[in-house]
Amino acid sequence: MSGAHRETGRRARRRTRRARRAVAVVCMAIAAVLGTSVYALSAITACSGGVTTVDAAVAPELAPAVSAAAGAFNGADHRARGKCVRVTVRAAGPAGVAALLSGQIPAGAGVRRPDVWVPDSSLWLRMLARPPRAVGGPLARSPLVAAVPRSRASGTPGTWKGLLDAAEPDERRSRAVRLTLADPSRTGAGIASLLIAREREGDASFAAFARSVRESTAPDVAGEFGALAGTAARPAPVLAVPEQAVWEHNRKDPAAAVQAVYPQDGTLSLDYPFTIIDDRPGTRLFERALRGGEALGRFRAAGFRDPAGRAPGAFARTAGLAASPPAVLAEPGPALVRRTAQEWARLTLGSRMLSVIDVSGSMALPVPGSRLTRLQAIAQASQEGLALQPDDTDLGQWIFSTRLDGDRDWRQTVPMGPLGGRIGSVTRRRRILSALAGLRPKPDGATGLYDTVLDAVRYMRRTYRPEMVNTVLVFTDGRDEDPGGPTLDRTVAALRAGRDETRPVQIIVIGFGPDVDTAELRRLADATGGSVYTARAPQDILRIFGEATARRLCAPAC
């Protein structure tokens, strides 16, 4: 080969390396912008014969390590059936994928079906009536432990039985510890905690346990650590968390490091099974890569045990963690897993909604193809949707336009409270139905959307109830038209500034009619992790109610 050709080849290789580095930077930027998602994209290299892409939805805590492994896999130019295989990895809450596979989320709800799923626990697979057939073994493990402030570790019961007894008051004593769980409807750690409680408590005591801990349930594992604030308080805080979460917390916040208590009566582990939903070319190649030494090294570096339960070498040198494997409980069967999850839902699930309805002048416009005005259509659909809510749903109602109450753009029509509760001589349900029937547009009213939404979210955050899903439900047919109110940028900034992941209040916006500014509404909803729907006909609104309810299972990572 001539010198000129050798020099040309070196330049080409340098260009390829620079291109790969540039793509890596772009990938990190995408992950930073999207926040809840991690993407592994391939370097742009020549690929004759086309490309096949494998979409992998991975439990958020494992997703960064899987993403890094996928990046290495993509860079190796694997091929299947004559095509280059490229893997994309996204962080996805396991509840959303499980709801999708079980048919709870409608096909049109905007939740993407993955080719590969790595949930945090195989318990999700046992809850499915028709689990995927191609379920591999675990990629990693993380046993459930009790995390406590180090100053209180010596006084913490050393068994789950002791912890559960200490967390539940009775007629003779108050509870000695405040046990916090991750939401069992959204996390494998939460489900595992419930199953341990059921095993230790039995049927009669389980209901009492569920009622006693529902107020201290966090949305996810990361949110549990918020319960450690004010560690001198009584009762003492105890978190049921995966061991890896202790590793991650102590690494990020060593000043507030916690101790992992490994229950002597045994525990369950998160096991991160590699699950093939759609056996596309290349999925088996990727699975083999994730079971290789390089990927296992990435998982250990992130604080996970290997599939056999062996701890990362760093655990032996890390205070607060133990390298030896804990005692293991028997794995629960599918029937017990489903029953326990269903019982928790019946005992604890509640909704708390503030309905905010636009009554500006444009709501008097007719709905094409019907005899209804826009406001009448929304009121009619809301009345039908109300019939679907149980009596223990907390609901309040506001209406808004401009200057409805002095200089204020909104007015309360029904105060917040349970639908079955009474307001004077009638139930709140009856009062809301009556208020809906009496809605009238304000003829000269504009749309004071931004300050109304801000006040509604602030109210729901101020009066937050942790045992309920707290939502602001906004009905509008247009965009903000209040020159005296805040700008969109200021409103979004204020919503973000007040956001607390341990006390989430989401905005669900239903835009009705052809004048809706979807981009504007989406910015408002995104600032709270909420969602936007558009309706063209009254029947669309009831469908949207169902979709919005289904998406609660996977928010905010849908």
Coordinates of C-alpha atoms in Angstrom, one line a residue:
M1 CA 0.0 0.0 0.0
S2 CA 1.4 3.4 -0.9
G3 CA 2.2 6.1 1.7
A4 CA -0.6 8.2 0.4
H5 CA -3.1 5.4 0.8
R6 CA -1.8 4.8 4.4
E7 CA -2.2 8.5 5.2
T8 CA -5.7 8.5 3.8
G9 CA -6.6 5.5 5.9
R10 CA -5.2 7.1 9.1
R11 CA -7.2 10.3 8.4
A12 CA -10.4 8.2 7.8
R13 CA -9.9 6.4 11.1
R14 CA -9.3 9.7 12.9
R15 CA -12.5 11.0 11.4
T16 CA -14.4 7.9 12.5
R17 CA -13.1 8.2 16.1
R18 CA -14.1 11.9 16.1
A19 CA -17.5 11.0 14.8
R20 CA -17.9 8.4 17.5
R21 CA -16.9 10.8 20.2
A22 CA -19.3 13.4 18.8
V23 CA -22.1 10.9 18.9
A24 CA -21.3 10.0 22.5
V25 CA -21.6 13.7 23.5
V26 CA -24.9 13.9 21.7
C27 CA -26.2 10.9 23.5
M28 CA -25.2 12.3 26.9
A29 CA -27.0 15.6 25.9
I30 CA -30.1 13.7 25.0
A31 CA -30.1 11.8 28.3
A32 CA -29.6 15.1 30.2
V33 CA -32.5 16.8 28.4
L34 CA -34.9 13.9 28.7
G35 CA -34.1 13.3 32.4
T36 CA -36.0 10.0 32.9
S37 CA -34.6 8.3 29.8
V38 CA -31.2 7.0 29.0
Y39 CA -30.4 6.2 25.4
A40 CA -27.6 4.1 23.9
L41 CA -27.1 5.0 20.2
S42 CA -24.6 3.5 17.8
A43 CA -21.8 5.4 16.3
I44 CA -22.4 6.3 12.7
T45 CA -20.4 3.8 10.8
A46 CA -20.8 2.2 7.3
C47 CA -23.2 -0.7 7.5
S48 CA -24.0 -2.6 4.3
G49 CA -27.2 -4.6 4.3
G50 CA -29.2 -2.3 6.5
V51 CA -29.8 -1.9 10.2
T52 CA -32.2 -3.6 12.6
T53 CA -32.9 -1.8 15.9
V54 CA -33.7 -3.4 19.2
D55 CA -35.6 -1.2 21.7
A56 CA -34.9 -2.1 25.3
A57 CA -37.0 -0.7 28.2
V58 CA -35.0 -1.1 31.4
A59 CA -35.7 -0.4 35.1
P60 CA -34.4 3.2 35.8
E61 CA -31.7 2.3 38.3
L62 CA -30.1 -0.3 36.0
A63 CA -30.6 1.7 32.8
P64 CA -27.4 3.7 32.9
A65 CA -25.2 0.6 33.2
V66 CA -27.2 -1.3 30.5
S67 CA -27.0 1.8 28.3
A68 CA -23.2 1.9 28.6
A69 CA -23.1 -1.8 27.8
A70 CA -25.3 -1.2 24.7
G71 CA -23.0 1.5 23.6
A72 CA -20.1 -0.9 23.6
F73 CA -22.3 -3.5 21.9
N74 CA -23.2 -1.1 19.1
G75 CA -19.6 -0.1 18.6
A76 CA -18.7 -3.7 18.0
D77 CA -20.9 -3.8 14.8
H78 CA -22.8 -7.0 15.6
R79 CA -24.8 -8.5 12.8
A80 CA -27.9 -10.7 12.6
R81 CA -29.5 -12.0 9.4
G82 CA -27.2 -9.9 7.4
K83 CA -28.1 -6.6 9.1
C84 CA -26.2 -4.5 11.7
V85 CA -27.8 -4.6 15.1
R86 CA -28.3 -1.4 17.0
V87 CA -29.7 -1.3 20.5
T88 CA -31.5 1.7 22.1
V89 CA -32.0 1.7 25.8
R90 CA -34.6 3.8 27.6
A91 CA -35.4 4.0 31.3
A92 CA -39.0 2.8 31.9
G93 CA -40.9 2.3 35.1
P94 CA -41.8 -1.4 35.2
A95 CA -45.5 -0.7 36.1
G96 CA -46.0 1.1 32.8
V97 CA -44.7 -1.8 30.7
A98 CA -46.6 -4.3 32.7
A99 CA -49.8 -2.3 32.2
L100 CA -49.1 -2.2 28.5
L101 CA -48.5 -5.9 28.2
S102 CA -51.6 -6.7 30.3
G103 CA -53.9 -4.5 28.1
Q104 CA -54.6 -1.9 30.8
I105 CA -53.2 0.9 28.7
P106 CA -55.0 1.4 25.4
A107 CA -53.1 1.1 22.2
G108 CA -53.6 4.8 21.5
A109 CA -52.3 6.1 24.8
G110 CA -48.8 6.8 23.5
V111 CA -46.9 4.1 25.4
R112 CA -44.3 2.4 23.2
R113 CA -44.1 -1.4 23.3
P114 CA -40.4 -2.5 23.7
D115 CA -38.6 -5.4 22.1
V116 CA -36.7 -6.2 25.3
W117 CA -37.8 -5.5 28.9
V118 CA -35.7 -5.6 32.0
P119 CA -38.0 -4.8 34.9
D120 CA -36.6 -4.5 38.4
S121 CA -38.2 -7.8 39.5
S122 CA -39.6 -11.0 38.0
L123 CA -42.6 -10.3 40.3
W124 CA -44.0 -8.2 37.5
L125 CA -44.0 -11.2 35.2
R126 CA -45.9 -13.2 37.8
M127 CA -48.6 -10.6 37.8
L128 CA -49.3 -11.0 34.1
A129 CA -52.0 -13.4 33.0
R130 CA -50.0 -14.1 29.9
P131 CA -46.3 -13.4 30.6
P132 CA -43.8 -13.4 27.8
R133 CA -42.5 -16.8 26.9
A134 CA -38.8 -15.8 26.4
V135 CA -37.8 -14.9 29.9
G136 CA -34.2 -15.3 30.7
G137 CA -32.5 -15.4 34.1
P138 CA -31.5 -12.4 36.2
L139 CA -28.9 -9.9 35.0
A140 CA -28.2 -8.7 38.5
R141 CA -29.5 -8.9 42.0
S142 CA -30.2 -6.5 44.9
P143 CA -31.7 -7.8 48.1
L144 CA -34.3 -5.9 50.0
V145 CA -32.9 -4.5 53.2
A146 CA -33.9 -2.1 56.0
A147 CA -32.1 1.2 55.7
V148 CA -31.7 3.3 58.9
P149 CA -29.7 6.3 60.0
R150 CA -26.4 5.0 61.3
S151 CA -27.0 6.6 64.7
R152 CA -30.0 4.3 65.2
A153 CA -28.7 1.1 63.6
S154 CA -28.0 -0.6 66.9
G155 CA -31.5 -0.3 68.1
T156 CA -33.2 -1.4 64.9
P157 CA -34.9 -4.9 65.0
G158 CA -32.8 -7.4 63.1
T159 CA -35.7 -9.3 61.5
W160 CA -38.6 -8.3 59.2
K161 CA -41.0 -9.7 61.9
G162 CA -39.5 -7.4 64.5
L163 CA -39.6 -4.4 62.2
L164 CA -43.2 -5.0 61.2
D165 CA -44.3 -5.4 64.8
A166 CA -42.4 -2.2 65.7
A167 CA -44.0 -0.3 62.8
E168 CA -47.6 -1.2 63.8
P169 CA -49.2 0.4 66.9
D170 CA -51.7 -1.5 69.0
E171 CA -53.8 -0.8 72.1
R172 CA -50.8 -1.3 74.4
R173 CA -48.1 0.7 72.6
S174 CA -47.4 3.3 69.9
R175 CA -45.2 2.3 67.0
A176 CA -41.4 2.4 67.6
V177 CA -40.4 2.9 64.0
R178 CA -42.0 4.5 60.9
L179 CA -41.6 2.1 58.1
T180 CA -41.5 3.6 54.6
L181 CA -42.2 1.6 51.4
A182 CA -41.8 2.5 47.7
D183 CA -45.2 2.5 46.0
P184 CA -46.1 -1.2 45.4
S185 CA -48.1 -0.3 42.3
R186 CA -45.0 1.2 40.6
T187 CA -41.9 -0.6 42.0
G188 CA -40.7 -4.1 42.5
A189 CA -39.2 -3.1 45.9
G190 CA -42.7 -2.1 47.0
I191 CA -44.3 -5.4 45.9
A192 CA -41.5 -7.4 47.6
S193 CA -42.1 -5.4 50.8
L194 CA -45.8 -6.3 50.7
L195 CA -45.0 -10.0 50.1
I196 CA -42.6 -10.1 53.0
A197 CA -45.3 -8.4 55.2
R198 CA -47.9 -10.9 54.1
E199 CA -45.6 -13.9 54.8
R200 CA -44.8 -12.5 58.3
E201 CA -48.2 -11.0 59.2
G202 CA -50.8 -13.4 57.8
D203 CA -54.2 -12.4 56.3
A204 CA -55.7 -10.7 59.3
S205 CA -52.8 -8.4 60.1
F206 CA -51.9 -7.6 56.6
A207 CA -54.8 -5.2 56.1
A208 CA -53.9 -3.4 59.3
F209 CA -50.3 -3.2 58.2
A210 CA -51.3 -1.8 54.8
R211 CA -53.4 0.9 56.3
S212 CA -50.7 1.8 58.8
V213 CA -48.0 2.3 56.1
R214 CA -49.9 3.8 53.3
E215 CA -49.4 7.4 54.5
S216 CA -45.6 6.8 54.5
T217 CA -45.4 5.2 51.1
A218 CA -43.1 7.1 48.7
P219 CA -43.7 7.2 44.9
D220 CA -40.4 5.4 44.3
V221 CA -37.2 4.1 46.0
A222 CA -35.4 7.4 45.6
G223 CA -38.3 9.2 47.2
E224 CA -38.1 7.0 50.3
F225 CA -34.9 8.7 51.5
G226 CA -36.9 11.9 52.0
A227 CA -38.3 10.2 55.2
L228 CA -34.8 10.5 56.8
A229 CA -35.1 14.2 57.2
G230 CA -35.1 15.0 60.9
T231 CA -33.6 11.7 62.0
A232 CA -33.9 12.6 65.7
A233 CA -37.7 12.5 65.4
R234 CA -39.8 9.7 66.8
P235 CA -40.8 7.2 65.7
A236 CA -37.4 6.3 64.1
P237 CA -37.5 6.1 60.2
V238 CA -36.8 2.8 58.6
L239 CA -36.8 2.4 54.8
A240 CA -37.5 -0.9 53.0
V241 CA -35.1 -0.4 50.0
P242 CA -32.9 -2.5 47.7
E243 CA -29.3 -2.8 48.8
Q244 CA -28.2 -1.0 45.6
A245 CA -30.2 2.1 46.7
V246 CA -28.2 2.2 49.9
W247 CA -25.0 2.1 47.9
E248 CA -26.2 4.9 45.6
H249 CA -27.5 7.1 48.4
N250 CA -24.3 6.8 50.5
R251 CA -22.1 7.5 47.4
K252 CA -24.1 10.7 46.6
D253 CA -24.6 11.9 50.1
P254 CA -22.0 10.5 52.4
A255 CA -22.8 13.1 55.1
A256 CA -26.3 11.5 55.4
A257 CA -25.1 7.9 55.0
V258 CA -27.4 5.1 56.1
Q259 CA -26.8 1.6 57.4
A260 CA -28.3 -1.5 55.7
V261 CA -29.8 -3.9 58.1
Y262 CA -30.0 -7.4 56.6
P263 CA -33.0 -9.2 58.2
Q264 CA -32.0 -12.5 59.8
D265 CA -35.3 -14.1 58.9
G266 CA -34.6 -13.8 55.2
T267 CA -35.5 -11.4 52.4
L268 CA -36.4 -11.2 48.8
S269 CA -34.3 -9.7 46.0
L270 CA -34.9 -7.7 42.9
D271 CA -33.5 -9.8 40.1
Y272 CA -33.7 -7.8 36.8
P273 CA -34.7 -10.6 34.4
F274 CA -33.9 -10.2 30.7
T275 CA -37.3 -10.5 29.0
I276 CA -37.8 -10.7 25.3
I277 CA -41.2 -9.2 24.2
D278 CA -40.5 -9.3 20.4
D279 CA -37.7 -11.7 19.4
R280 CA -36.2 -9.4 16.8
P281 CA -32.9 -10.3 15.1
G282 CA -30.1 -9.4 17.5
T283 CA -31.9 -9.6 20.8
R284 CA -30.2 -12.9 21.7
L285 CA -26.8 -11.3 20.8
F286 CA -27.5 -8.4 23.1
E287 CA -28.5 -10.7 25.9
R288 CA -25.2 -12.6 25.6
A289 CA -23.4 -9.3 25.8
L290 CA -25.2 -8.3 29.0
R291 CA -24.2 -11.6 30.6
G292 CA -20.5 -11.1 29.6
G293 CA -17.8 -10.0 32.0
E294 CA -17.6 -6.5 30.7
A295 CA -21.3 -5.8 31.4
L296 CA -21.3 -7.6 34.7
G297 CA -18.4 -5.3 35.7
R298 CA -20.6 -2.3 34.9
F299 CA -23.4 -3.7 37.0
R300 CA -21.1 -4.3 40.0
A301 CA -19.7 -0.8 39.7
A302 CA -23.2 0.5 40.0
G303 CA -23.8 -1.4 43.3
F304 CA -25.5 -4.5 42.1
R305 CA -24.7 -8.1 43.0
D306 CA -24.2 -10.6 40.2
P307 CA -26.9 -13.2 39.3
A308 CA -25.5 -15.7 41.8
G309 CA -25.7 -13.1 44.6
R310 CA -22.0 -12.3 44.9
A311 CA -21.4 -8.7 46.0
P312 CA -19.2 -6.2 44.3
G313 CA -15.7 -6.2 45.8
A314 CA -16.1 -2.7 47.1
F315 CA -18.8 -3.8 49.5
A316 CA -16.2 -5.4 51.7
R317 CA -14.6 -2.0 52.1
T318 CA -17.8 0.0 52.4
A319 CA -19.4 1.0 55.7
G320 CA -23.1 0.3 55.9
L321 CA -23.1 -2.7 53.6
A322 CA -22.3 -6.4 53.9
A323 CA -20.5 -8.5 51.3
S324 CA -21.9 -11.8 52.5
P325 CA -25.3 -12.8 50.9
P326 CA -28.3 -12.4 53.2
A327 CA -30.7 -15.3 54.1
V328 CA -33.2 -15.9 51.3
L329 CA -37.0 -16.3 51.5
A330 CA -38.8 -18.7 49.2
E331 CA -40.0 -17.0 46.0
P332 CA -43.8 -16.3 46.0
G333 CA -45.9 -17.9 43.3
P334 CA -48.0 -15.9 40.7
A335 CA -51.3 -16.4 42.6
L336 CA -49.9 -14.9 45.8
V337 CA -48.2 -12.0 44.0
R338 CA -51.5 -11.1 42.1
R339 CA -53.6 -11.4 45.2
T340 CA -51.3 -9.3 47.3
A341 CA -51.1 -6.5 44.7
Q342 CA -54.9 -6.5 44.3
E343 CA -55.4 -6.3 48.1
W344 CA -53.0 -3.3 48.3
A345 CA -54.8 -1.6 45.5
R346 CA -58.2 -2.1 47.3
L347 CA -56.8 -0.9 50.6
T348 CA -54.9 2.1 49.6
L349 CA -55.6 3.4 46.1
G350 CA -57.5 6.7 46.1
S351 CA -57.8 9.7 43.9
R352 CA -57.8 13.4 44.8
M353 CA -58.7 15.7 41.9
L354 CA -59.3 19.4 41.5
S355 CA -61.4 19.9 38.4
V356 CA -60.8 23.4 36.8
I357 CA -63.2 24.3 34.1
D358 CA -62.9 27.1 31.5
V359 CA -66.0 29.3 31.4
S360 CA -64.7 32.0 29.1
G361 CA -66.9 33.5 26.4
S362 CA -65.7 31.1 23.7
M363 CA -67.1 28.2 25.6
A364 CA -70.5 29.3 24.4
L365 CA -69.6 28.3 20.8
P366 CA -71.4 25.3 19.4
V367 CA -69.8 21.9 18.9
P368 CA -70.0 20.9 15.3
G369 CA -72.4 18.1 14.7
S370 CA -74.3 18.5 18.0
R371 CA -76.7 20.8 19.7
L372 CA -74.3 21.4 22.6
T373 CA -72.0 24.3 23.3
R374 CA -68.4 23.5 24.2
L375 CA -69.2 24.1 27.9
Q376 CA -72.3 21.9 27.8
A377 CA -70.3 19.1 26.2
I378 CA -67.6 19.3 28.9
A379 CA -70.2 19.4 31.6
Q380 CA -72.1 16.4 30.2
A381 CA -68.9 14.3 29.8
S382 CA -67.8 15.3 33.4
Q383 CA -71.2 14.2 34.7
E384 CA -70.7 10.8 33.1
G385 CA -67.1 10.5 34.3
L386 CA -68.2 11.4 37.8
A387 CA -70.3 8.2 37.9
L388 CA -67.1 6.2 37.5
Q389 CA -65.5 7.6 40.7
P390 CA -66.0 5.8 44.1
D391 CA -67.4 7.7 47.1
D392 CA -63.9 7.9 48.7
T393 CA -62.5 10.0 45.8
D394 CA -61.7 13.5 46.9
L395 CA -62.9 16.0 44.4
G396 CA -63.2 19.8 44.2
Q397 CA -64.3 22.1 41.4
W398 CA -63.2 25.5 40.3
I399 CA -64.3 27.6 37.3
F400 CA -62.1 30.2 35.6
S401 CA -62.2 33.0 33.0
T402 CA -61.0 36.5 33.9
R403 CA -62.1 38.6 36.9
L404 CA -64.6 36.0 38.2
D405 CA -64.0 36.9 41.8
G406 CA -62.9 40.5 42.1
D407 CA -59.5 40.6 40.3
R408 CA -59.1 36.9 40.6
D409 CA -59.7 34.8 37.5
W410 CA -61.1 31.7 39.2
R411 CA -63.8 30.9 41.7
Q412 CA -64.4 27.8 43.8
T413 CA -67.8 26.2 43.1
V414 CA -67.4 23.1 45.2
P415 CA -64.8 22.7 48.0
M416 CA -62.5 19.7 48.0
G417 CA -63.6 16.5 49.9
P418 CA -64.9 13.0 49.5
L419 CA -67.7 12.5 47.0
G420 CA -69.6 10.6 49.6
G421 CA -69.3 13.3 52.2
R422 CA -72.1 15.8 52.8
I423 CA -72.2 19.5 52.1
G424 CA -75.2 20.7 54.0
S425 CA -78.2 18.5 53.1
V426 CA -76.7 16.8 50.0
T427 CA -73.6 14.8 49.2
R428 CA -70.6 16.4 47.5
R429 CA -71.3 14.2 44.4
R430 CA -74.8 15.7 44.1
R431 CA -73.5 19.2 44.7
I432 CA -70.9 18.8 41.9
L433 CA -73.6 17.4 39.5
S434 CA -75.8 20.4 40.3
A435 CA -72.9 22.8 39.7
L436 CA -72.0 21.2 36.4
A437 CA -75.6 21.5 35.2
G438 CA -75.6 25.2 36.2
L439 CA -72.4 26.2 34.4
R440 CA -72.7 29.3 32.2
P441 CA -70.0 31.0 30.1
K442 CA -69.0 34.5 31.0
P443 CA -70.0 36.4 27.9
D444 CA -67.2 39.0 28.0
G445 CA -64.7 36.7 29.7
A446 CA -61.3 35.9 28.4
T447 CA -59.1 32.9 29.4
G448 CA -57.0 33.5 32.6
L449 CA -55.3 30.1 32.3
Y450 CA -51.8 30.6 33.7
D451 CA -52.6 32.2 37.1
T452 CA -55.5 29.8 37.5
V453 CA -53.3 26.7 36.9
L454 CA -50.6 28.1 39.2
D455 CA -53.1 28.7 42.0
A456 CA -54.6 25.3 41.5
V457 CA -51.3 23.4 41.6
R458 CA -50.2 25.4 44.7
Y459 CA -53.4 24.6 46.4
M460 CA -53.0 20.9 45.7
R461 CA -49.4 20.9 46.9
R462 CA -50.3 22.8 50.0
T463 CA -53.0 20.3 50.9
Y464 CA -51.3 17.2 49.5
R465 CA -52.5 13.8 50.7
P466 CA -49.7 11.2 50.3
E467 CA -52.1 8.2 50.3
M468 CA -53.8 9.5 47.1
V469 CA -53.0 10.4 43.6
N470 CA -53.1 14.2 43.6
T471 CA -54.1 15.7 40.2
V472 CA -55.2 19.1 38.8
L473 CA -57.6 18.3 35.9
V474 CA -58.0 21.3 33.5
F475 CA -60.6 21.7 30.9
T476 CA -60.1 24.5 28.4
D477 CA -60.9 25.4 24.7
G478 CA -58.1 27.8 24.1
R479 CA -55.0 29.6 25.2
D480 CA -54.2 32.2 27.9
E481 CA -55.7 35.6 27.1
D482 CA -55.0 37.5 30.3
P483 CA -52.6 40.4 29.7
G484 CA -52.4 41.1 33.4
G485 CA -51.4 37.6 34.3
P486 CA -48.0 35.8 34.3
T487 CA -46.2 34.8 31.1
L488 CA -45.9 31.2 30.0
D489 CA -42.2 31.2 30.8
R490 CA -42.8 32.5 34.3
T491 CA -45.7 30.1 34.9
V492 CA -43.6 27.1 33.8
A493 CA -40.7 28.3 35.9
A494 CA -42.9 28.6 39.0
L495 CA -44.4 25.2 38.5
R496 CA -41.0 23.6 38.2
A497 CA -39.6 25.5 41.2
G498 CA -42.4 24.2 43.4
R499 CA -42.1 20.6 42.2
D500 CA -41.4 17.9 44.8
E501 CA -40.9 14.4 43.5
T502 CA -41.9 13.0 46.9
R503 CA -45.2 14.9 46.8
P504 CA -46.1 14.9 43.1
V505 CA -49.1 16.9 41.8
Q506 CA -49.6 16.4 38.1
I507 CA -51.6 18.6 35.7
I508 CA -53.8 16.7 33.3
V509 CA -55.1 19.0 30.6
I510 CA -58.0 18.2 28.3
G511 CA -58.1 20.7 25.5
F512 CA -61.5 20.8 23.7
G513 CA -62.1 22.3 20.3
P514 CA -60.1 23.6 17.3
D515 CA -58.5 26.6 19.1
V516 CA -56.4 24.7 21.5
D517 CA -52.7 25.5 21.6
T518 CA -51.4 22.1 22.4
A519 CA -47.7 23.2 22.6
E520 CA -48.6 25.8 25.2
L521 CA -50.6 23.3 27.3
R522 CA -47.9 20.6 27.0
R523 CA -45.3 23.0 28.5
L524 CA -47.6 23.5 31.5
A525 CA -48.3 19.8 31.9
D526 CA -44.6 18.8 31.4
A527 CA -43.5 21.1 34.2
T528 CA -45.4 18.8 36.6
G529 CA -44.8 15.5 34.9
G530 CA -48.4 15.5 33.6
S531 CA -50.0 15.0 30.2
V532 CA -52.2 16.8 27.6
Y533 CA -55.1 15.4 25.6
T534 CA -57.1 16.9 22.9
A535 CA -60.8 16.2 22.2
R536 CA -62.8 17.1 19.2
A537 CA -66.1 15.6 20.2
P538 CA -67.9 15.0 23.6
Q539 CA -67.3 11.3 23.4
D540 CA -63.6 11.9 23.2
I541 CA -63.6 13.2 26.7
L542 CA -64.8 10.0 28.3
R543 CA -62.2 8.0 26.4
I544 CA -59.5 10.5 27.6
F545 CA -60.6 9.9 31.2
G546 CA -59.9 6.2 30.8
E547 CA -56.5 6.8 29.2
A548 CA -55.5 9.3 31.8
T549 CA -56.4 6.9 34.5
A550 CA -54.4 4.1 32.8
R551 CA -51.3 6.3 32.5
R552 CA -51.2 6.8 36.2
L553 CA -49.6 3.3 36.3
C554 CA -46.5 4.5 34.4
A555 CA -46.2 8.2 34.9
P556 CA -43.9 10.0 34.7
A557 CA -42.0 7.7 32.4
C558 CA -44.7 6.9 29.8

